[in-house]
Amino acid sequence: MAADFIAPSILSADFAKLGEEVDNVLAAGADIVHFDVMDNHYVPNLTIGPLVCEALRKHGVTAPIDVHLMVKPVDRIIPDFAAAGATYITFHPEASEHVDRTLQLIRGEGCKAGLVFNPATSLSYLDYVLDKVDMILLMSVNPGFGGQSFIPSALDKLSEVREIIDDSGFDIRLEVDGGVKADNIAEIKAAGADTFVSGSGIFGKAKETDPHRYDSIIRQMREALASVDR
Ligand code: DX5
Ligand code: ZN
């Protein structure tokens, strides 16, 4: 099993001081930065693009940046995110006319590629492309907003994907996104996830000035993860 990655979603961070927020959450022990890109078309919300990704790199962020594209179409913007310093680029298969081509485009740009599945999206999109995928992201909410509740059926879907990955022998991360908190992260790991996105569960905690304000929540998550032997 791959090591657990805690991936704070900066969607819930204070955008007026984003660099500092990312520094603080990484110093608190987070592993990767989850970067939600929304276009007010594929999802009904509008967020941040490659300029902000590049700004974080220029600010000095060296941790992996996990770009979650909730945009349609996807191909045009991929080289821009690669140039801006993205590590992972994941997209929703419904948002691409040619899923195989988009996966190849991401890897061709030197990034790790991933497919994202909405709660109602069939896993059949994986059937012919597993060898081109570095990350599978299961949404445990419908995409578009932070702060929603975890949809329990995601747990069965996680177990299903865990089996697909293990049977395939490929090195693929299994990420979950939406409603992940310190109090449900253990059962989510037990179902098969190894990468845990949490926005409001981490950043929603406090808007204070203490640079260590994320230490205790990340420690709680880490302890909950350690309690699951998998
Ligand atoms: C939702 C985004 C998530 C969101 C998660 O569309 O993809 O990454 O920020 O937020 P929480 O953890 O608050 O559900
Ligand atoms: Zn996300």
CSV table of C-alpha atoms and ligand atoms in Angstrom, one decimal:
chain,number,residue,atom,x,y,z
A,1,MET,CA,0.0,0.0,0.0
A,2,ALA,CA,1.1,3.5,-0.8
A,3,ALA,CA,1.8,5.9,2.1
A,4,ASP,CA,-1.2,8.0,3.1
A,5,PHE,CA,-1.3,11.5,1.7
A,6,ILE,CA,-3.3,14.3,3.3
A,7,ALA,CA,-4.3,16.8,0.7
A,8,PRO,CA,-5.8,20.0,2.0
A,9,SER,CA,-8.1,21.6,-0.6
A,10,ILE,CA,-7.2,25.3,-0.7
A,11,LEU,CA,-10.7,26.1,-1.8
A,12,SER,CA,-11.5,26.7,1.8
A,13,ALA,CA,-8.3,28.6,2.6
A,14,ASP,CA,-8.2,32.4,3.0
A,15,PHE,CA,-7.4,33.5,-0.6
A,16,ALA,CA,-6.2,37.0,0.6
A,17,LYS,CA,-3.2,35.2,2.1
A,18,LEU,CA,-3.0,32.0,0.1
A,19,GLY,CA,0.8,31.6,0.1
A,20,GLU,CA,0.9,31.8,3.9
A,21,GLU,CA,-2.0,29.4,4.2
A,22,VAL,CA,-0.3,26.8,2.0
A,23,ASP,CA,3.0,27.3,3.9
A,24,ASN,CA,1.2,26.8,7.2
A,25,VAL,CA,-0.8,23.7,6.2
A,26,LEU,CA,2.4,22.0,4.8
A,27,ALA,CA,4.3,22.9,7.9
A,28,ALA,CA,1.6,21.2,9.9
A,29,GLY,CA,2.3,18.0,8.0
A,30,ALA,CA,0.1,18.0,4.9
A,31,ASP,CA,1.6,16.0,2.0
A,32,ILE,CA,0.2,17.6,-1.2
A,33,VAL,CA,-1.8,20.7,-2.1
A,34,HIS,CA,-5.2,20.0,-3.7
A,35,PHE,CA,-6.0,22.8,-6.2
A,36,ASP,CA,-9.7,23.0,-7.3
A,37,VAL,CA,-10.3,24.6,-10.7
A,38,MET,CA,-13.9,25.5,-11.5
A,39,ASP,CA,-15.2,27.2,-14.7
A,40,ASN,CA,-18.9,28.1,-14.0
A,41,HIS,CA,-19.7,25.7,-16.9
A,42,TYR,CA,-18.9,22.2,-16.0
A,43,VAL,CA,-19.7,23.1,-12.4
A,44,PRO,CA,-21.7,26.1,-11.1
A,45,ASN,CA,-18.8,27.9,-9.5
A,46,LEU,CA,-15.7,29.8,-10.5
A,47,THR,CA,-12.3,29.6,-8.8
A,48,ILE,CA,-8.6,29.7,-9.7
A,49,GLY,CA,-6.4,29.0,-12.7
A,50,PRO,CA,-2.8,28.5,-13.8
A,51,LEU,CA,-1.7,32.0,-12.7
A,52,VAL,CA,-2.4,31.1,-9.1
A,53,CYS,CA,-0.6,27.7,-9.4
A,54,GLU,CA,2.4,29.5,-10.8
A,55,ALA,CA,2.2,32.1,-8.0
A,56,LEU,CA,2.4,29.3,-5.4
A,57,ARG,CA,5.5,27.9,-7.0
A,58,LYS,CA,7.1,31.3,-7.2
A,59,HIS,CA,6.2,31.8,-3.5
A,60,GLY,CA,8.4,28.7,-2.8
A,61,VAL,CA,5.9,25.9,-2.6
A,62,THR,CA,7.8,22.7,-3.5
A,63,ALA,CA,5.2,20.1,-2.4
A,64,PRO,CA,3.2,18.3,-5.1
A,65,ILE,CA,0.3,20.3,-6.4
A,66,ASP,CA,-2.7,18.2,-7.2
A,67,VAL,CA,-4.8,20.1,-9.8
A,68,HIS,CA,-8.4,18.9,-9.9
A,69,LEU,CA,-9.9,20.2,-13.2
A,70,MET,CA,-13.7,20.8,-13.0
A,71,VAL,CA,-13.7,22.5,-16.4
A,72,LYS,CA,-15.1,21.6,-19.8
A,73,PRO,CA,-13.4,21.3,-22.3
A,74,VAL,CA,-10.2,20.3,-20.6
A,75,ASP,CA,-7.4,19.9,-23.2
A,76,ARG,CA,-6.7,23.6,-23.9
A,77,ILE,CA,-5.8,24.4,-20.3
A,78,ILE,CA,-3.6,21.4,-19.6
A,79,PRO,CA,-0.3,22.7,-21.0
A,80,ASP,CA,-0.8,25.9,-19.1
A,81,PHE,CA,-1.1,24.0,-15.8
A,82,ALA,CA,1.9,21.9,-16.6
A,83,ALA,CA,3.9,25.1,-17.2
A,84,ALA,CA,2.6,26.5,-14.0
A,85,GLY,CA,4.0,23.7,-12.0
A,86,ALA,CA,1.2,21.2,-11.6
A,87,THR,CA,2.3,17.7,-10.4
A,88,TYR,CA,-1.0,15.8,-10.8
A,89,ILE,CA,-3.7,16.9,-13.3
A,90,THR,CA,-7.0,15.1,-12.9
A,91,PHE,CA,-10.1,15.6,-15.0
A,92,HIS,CA,-13.7,14.4,-15.2
A,93,PRO,CA,-14.1,12.0,-18.2
A,94,GLU,CA,-17.5,13.5,-19.1
A,95,ALA,CA,-15.7,16.8,-19.7
A,96,SER,CA,-13.4,15.4,-22.4
A,97,GLU,CA,-14.4,14.2,-25.9
A,98,HIS,CA,-11.4,11.9,-26.0
A,99,VAL,CA,-10.4,10.6,-22.6
A,100,ASP,CA,-7.4,8.5,-23.8
A,101,ARG,CA,-6.0,11.5,-25.7
A,102,THR,CA,-6.4,13.8,-22.6
A,103,LEU,CA,-4.6,11.3,-20.4
A,104,GLN,CA,-1.8,11.1,-22.9
A,105,LEU,CA,-1.6,14.9,-23.2
A,106,ILE,CA,-1.2,15.2,-19.4
A,107,ARG,CA,1.6,12.7,-19.3
A,108,GLY,CA,3.2,14.1,-22.4
A,109,GLU,CA,3.4,17.4,-20.6
A,110,GLY,CA,5.4,15.7,-17.8
A,111,CYS,CA,2.6,15.5,-15.2
A,112,LYS,CA,0.8,12.6,-13.5
A,113,ALA,CA,-2.6,12.0,-14.9
A,114,GLY,CA,-5.8,11.2,-13.2
A,115,LEU,CA,-9.5,10.5,-13.8
A,116,VAL,CA,-12.2,11.9,-11.5
A,117,PHE,CA,-15.5,10.1,-10.9
A,118,ASN,CA,-18.6,11.9,-9.7
A,119,PRO,CA,-20.9,10.0,-7.3
A,120,ALA,CA,-23.1,8.8,-10.2
A,121,THR,CA,-20.3,8.3,-12.8
A,122,SER,CA,-19.7,4.7,-13.8
A,123,LEU,CA,-16.3,3.2,-13.3
A,124,SER,CA,-16.4,1.8,-16.8
A,125,TYR,CA,-14.4,4.7,-18.0
A,126,LEU,CA,-11.4,2.9,-16.4
A,127,ASP,CA,-11.8,-0.2,-18.6
A,128,TYR,CA,-9.3,0.6,-21.4
A,129,VAL,CA,-7.1,3.3,-19.9
A,130,LEU,CA,-5.7,1.9,-16.6
A,131,ASP,CA,-2.2,1.9,-18.0
A,132,LYS,CA,-2.4,5.6,-18.6
A,133,VAL,CA,-3.7,6.6,-15.1
A,134,ASP,CA,-1.6,7.6,-12.1
A,135,MET,CA,-4.5,8.7,-9.9
A,136,ILE,CA,-8.1,7.8,-9.5
A,137,LEU,CA,-10.2,10.4,-7.7
A,138,LEU,CA,-13.6,9.4,-6.3
A,139,MET,CA,-15.9,12.3,-5.5
A,140,SER,CA,-17.8,11.8,-2.3
A,141,VAL,CA,-19.9,14.9,-3.0
A,142,ASN,CA,-21.2,16.4,-6.2
A,143,PRO,CA,-18.4,18.8,-7.4
A,144,GLY,CA,-18.7,22.6,-7.2
A,145,PHE,CA,-18.6,23.6,-3.6
A,146,GLY,CA,-16.7,22.9,-0.4
A,147,GLY,CA,-18.4,22.1,2.8
A,148,GLN,CA,-20.9,19.4,1.6
A,149,SER,CA,-21.6,16.2,3.4
A,150,PHE,CA,-19.8,12.9,2.5
A,151,ILE,CA,-22.1,10.6,0.4
A,152,PRO,CA,-21.8,7.2,2.1
A,153,SER,CA,-22.1,5.2,-1.2
A,154,ALA,CA,-18.6,6.4,-2.0
A,155,LEU,CA,-17.3,3.8,0.5
A,156,ASP,CA,-18.5,0.8,-1.6
A,157,LYS,CA,-17.2,2.5,-4.7
A,158,LEU,CA,-13.8,3.0,-3.0
A,159,SER,CA,-13.6,-0.7,-2.2
A,160,GLU,CA,-14.4,-1.6,-5.8
A,161,VAL,CA,-11.7,0.7,-7.2
A,162,ARG,CA,-9.2,-0.6,-4.6
A,163,GLU,CA,-9.7,-4.1,-6.0
A,164,ILE,CA,-9.4,-2.9,-9.6
A,165,ILE,CA,-6.1,-1.2,-8.7
A,166,ASP,CA,-4.7,-4.1,-6.8
A,167,ASP,CA,-5.6,-6.6,-9.5
A,168,SER,CA,-4.1,-4.4,-12.2
A,169,GLY,CA,-0.6,-4.2,-10.6
A,170,PHE,CA,-0.3,-0.6,-11.7
A,171,ASP,CA,1.0,2.1,-9.3
A,172,ILE,CA,-2.2,4.2,-9.0
A,173,ARG,CA,-3.2,6.4,-6.2
A,174,LEU,CA,-6.8,6.3,-4.9
A,175,GLU,CA,-8.0,9.7,-3.8
A,176,VAL,CA,-11.3,10.7,-2.2
A,177,ASP,CA,-12.7,14.3,-2.3
A,178,GLY,CA,-15.6,15.8,-0.5
A,179,GLY,CA,-16.8,15.8,3.2
A,180,VAL,CA,-13.6,14.2,4.5
A,181,LYS,CA,-13.0,15.1,8.2
A,182,ALA,CA,-11.0,13.8,11.1
A,183,ASP,CA,-14.0,11.8,12.3
A,184,ASN,CA,-14.6,9.8,9.1
A,185,ILE,CA,-11.1,9.6,7.6
A,186,ALA,CA,-10.4,6.2,9.2
A,187,GLU,CA,-13.4,4.4,7.6
A,188,ILE,CA,-12.5,6.1,4.3
A,189,LYS,CA,-9.0,4.6,4.5
A,190,ALA,CA,-10.4,1.2,5.5
A,191,ALA,CA,-12.5,1.3,2.3
A,192,GLY,CA,-9.3,1.6,0.3
A,193,ALA,CA,-8.3,5.3,-0.2
A,194,ASP,CA,-4.7,6.4,0.2
A,195,THR,CA,-5.1,10.1,-0.6
A,196,PHE,CA,-7.5,12.3,1.4
A,197,VAL,CA,-8.7,15.7,0.2
A,198,SER,CA,-10.1,17.9,3.0
A,199,GLY,CA,-11.1,21.5,2.6
A,200,SER,CA,-13.5,22.7,5.2
A,201,GLY,CA,-12.3,19.9,7.5
A,202,ILE,CA,-8.9,21.6,7.7
A,203,PHE,CA,-9.2,25.2,6.7
A,204,GLY,CA,-12.7,25.7,8.1
A,205,LYS,CA,-11.3,25.2,11.6
A,206,ALA,CA,-10.0,28.7,12.2
A,207,LYS,CA,-9.2,32.0,10.5
A,208,GLU,CA,-6.7,33.2,13.0
A,209,THR,CA,-3.2,34.4,12.9
A,210,ASP,CA,-1.5,31.5,14.8
A,211,PRO,CA,0.8,29.9,12.2
A,212,HIS,CA,0.4,26.6,14.0
A,213,ARG,CA,-3.4,26.5,13.8
A,214,TYR,CA,-3.5,23.5,11.4
A,215,ASP,CA,-1.1,21.4,13.5
A,216,SER,CA,-3.8,19.7,15.7
A,217,ILE,CA,-6.3,18.9,13.0
A,218,ILE,CA,-3.6,17.3,10.8
A,219,ARG,CA,-2.3,15.4,13.8
A,220,GLN,CA,-5.8,14.1,14.5
A,221,MET,CA,-6.2,13.0,10.9
A,222,ARG,CA,-2.8,11.3,11.0
A,223,GLU,CA,-3.7,9.5,14.2
A,224,ALA,CA,-7.0,8.3,12.8
A,225,LEU,CA,-5.2,7.1,9.7
A,226,ALA,CA,-2.6,5.3,11.7
A,227,SER,CA,-5.4,3.4,13.6
A,228,VAL,CA,-6.3,1.6,10.4
A,229,ASP,CA,-4.1,-1.3,9.5
A,230,ARG,CA,-4.3,-1.8,5.8
B,1,DX5,C1,-15.5,20.1,-4.5
B,1,DX5,C2,-14.0,20.1,-4.5
B,1,DX5,C3,-13.4,19.7,-3.2
B,1,DX5,C4,-13.8,20.6,-2.0
B,1,DX5,C5,-13.8,19.7,-0.9
B,1,DX5,O1,-16.0,20.2,-5.7
B,1,DX5,O2,-13.5,19.3,-5.5
B,1,DX5,O3,-12.0,19.6,-3.3
B,1,DX5,O4,-12.9,21.7,-1.8
B,1,DX5,O5,-14.2,20.5,0.2
B,1,DX5,P1,-14.7,19.8,1.6
B,1,DX5,O6,-13.5,19.0,2.1
B,1,DX5,O7,-15.1,21.0,2.4
B,1,DX5,O8,-15.9,18.9,1.2
B,2,ZN,ZN,-11.3,18.8,-5.5
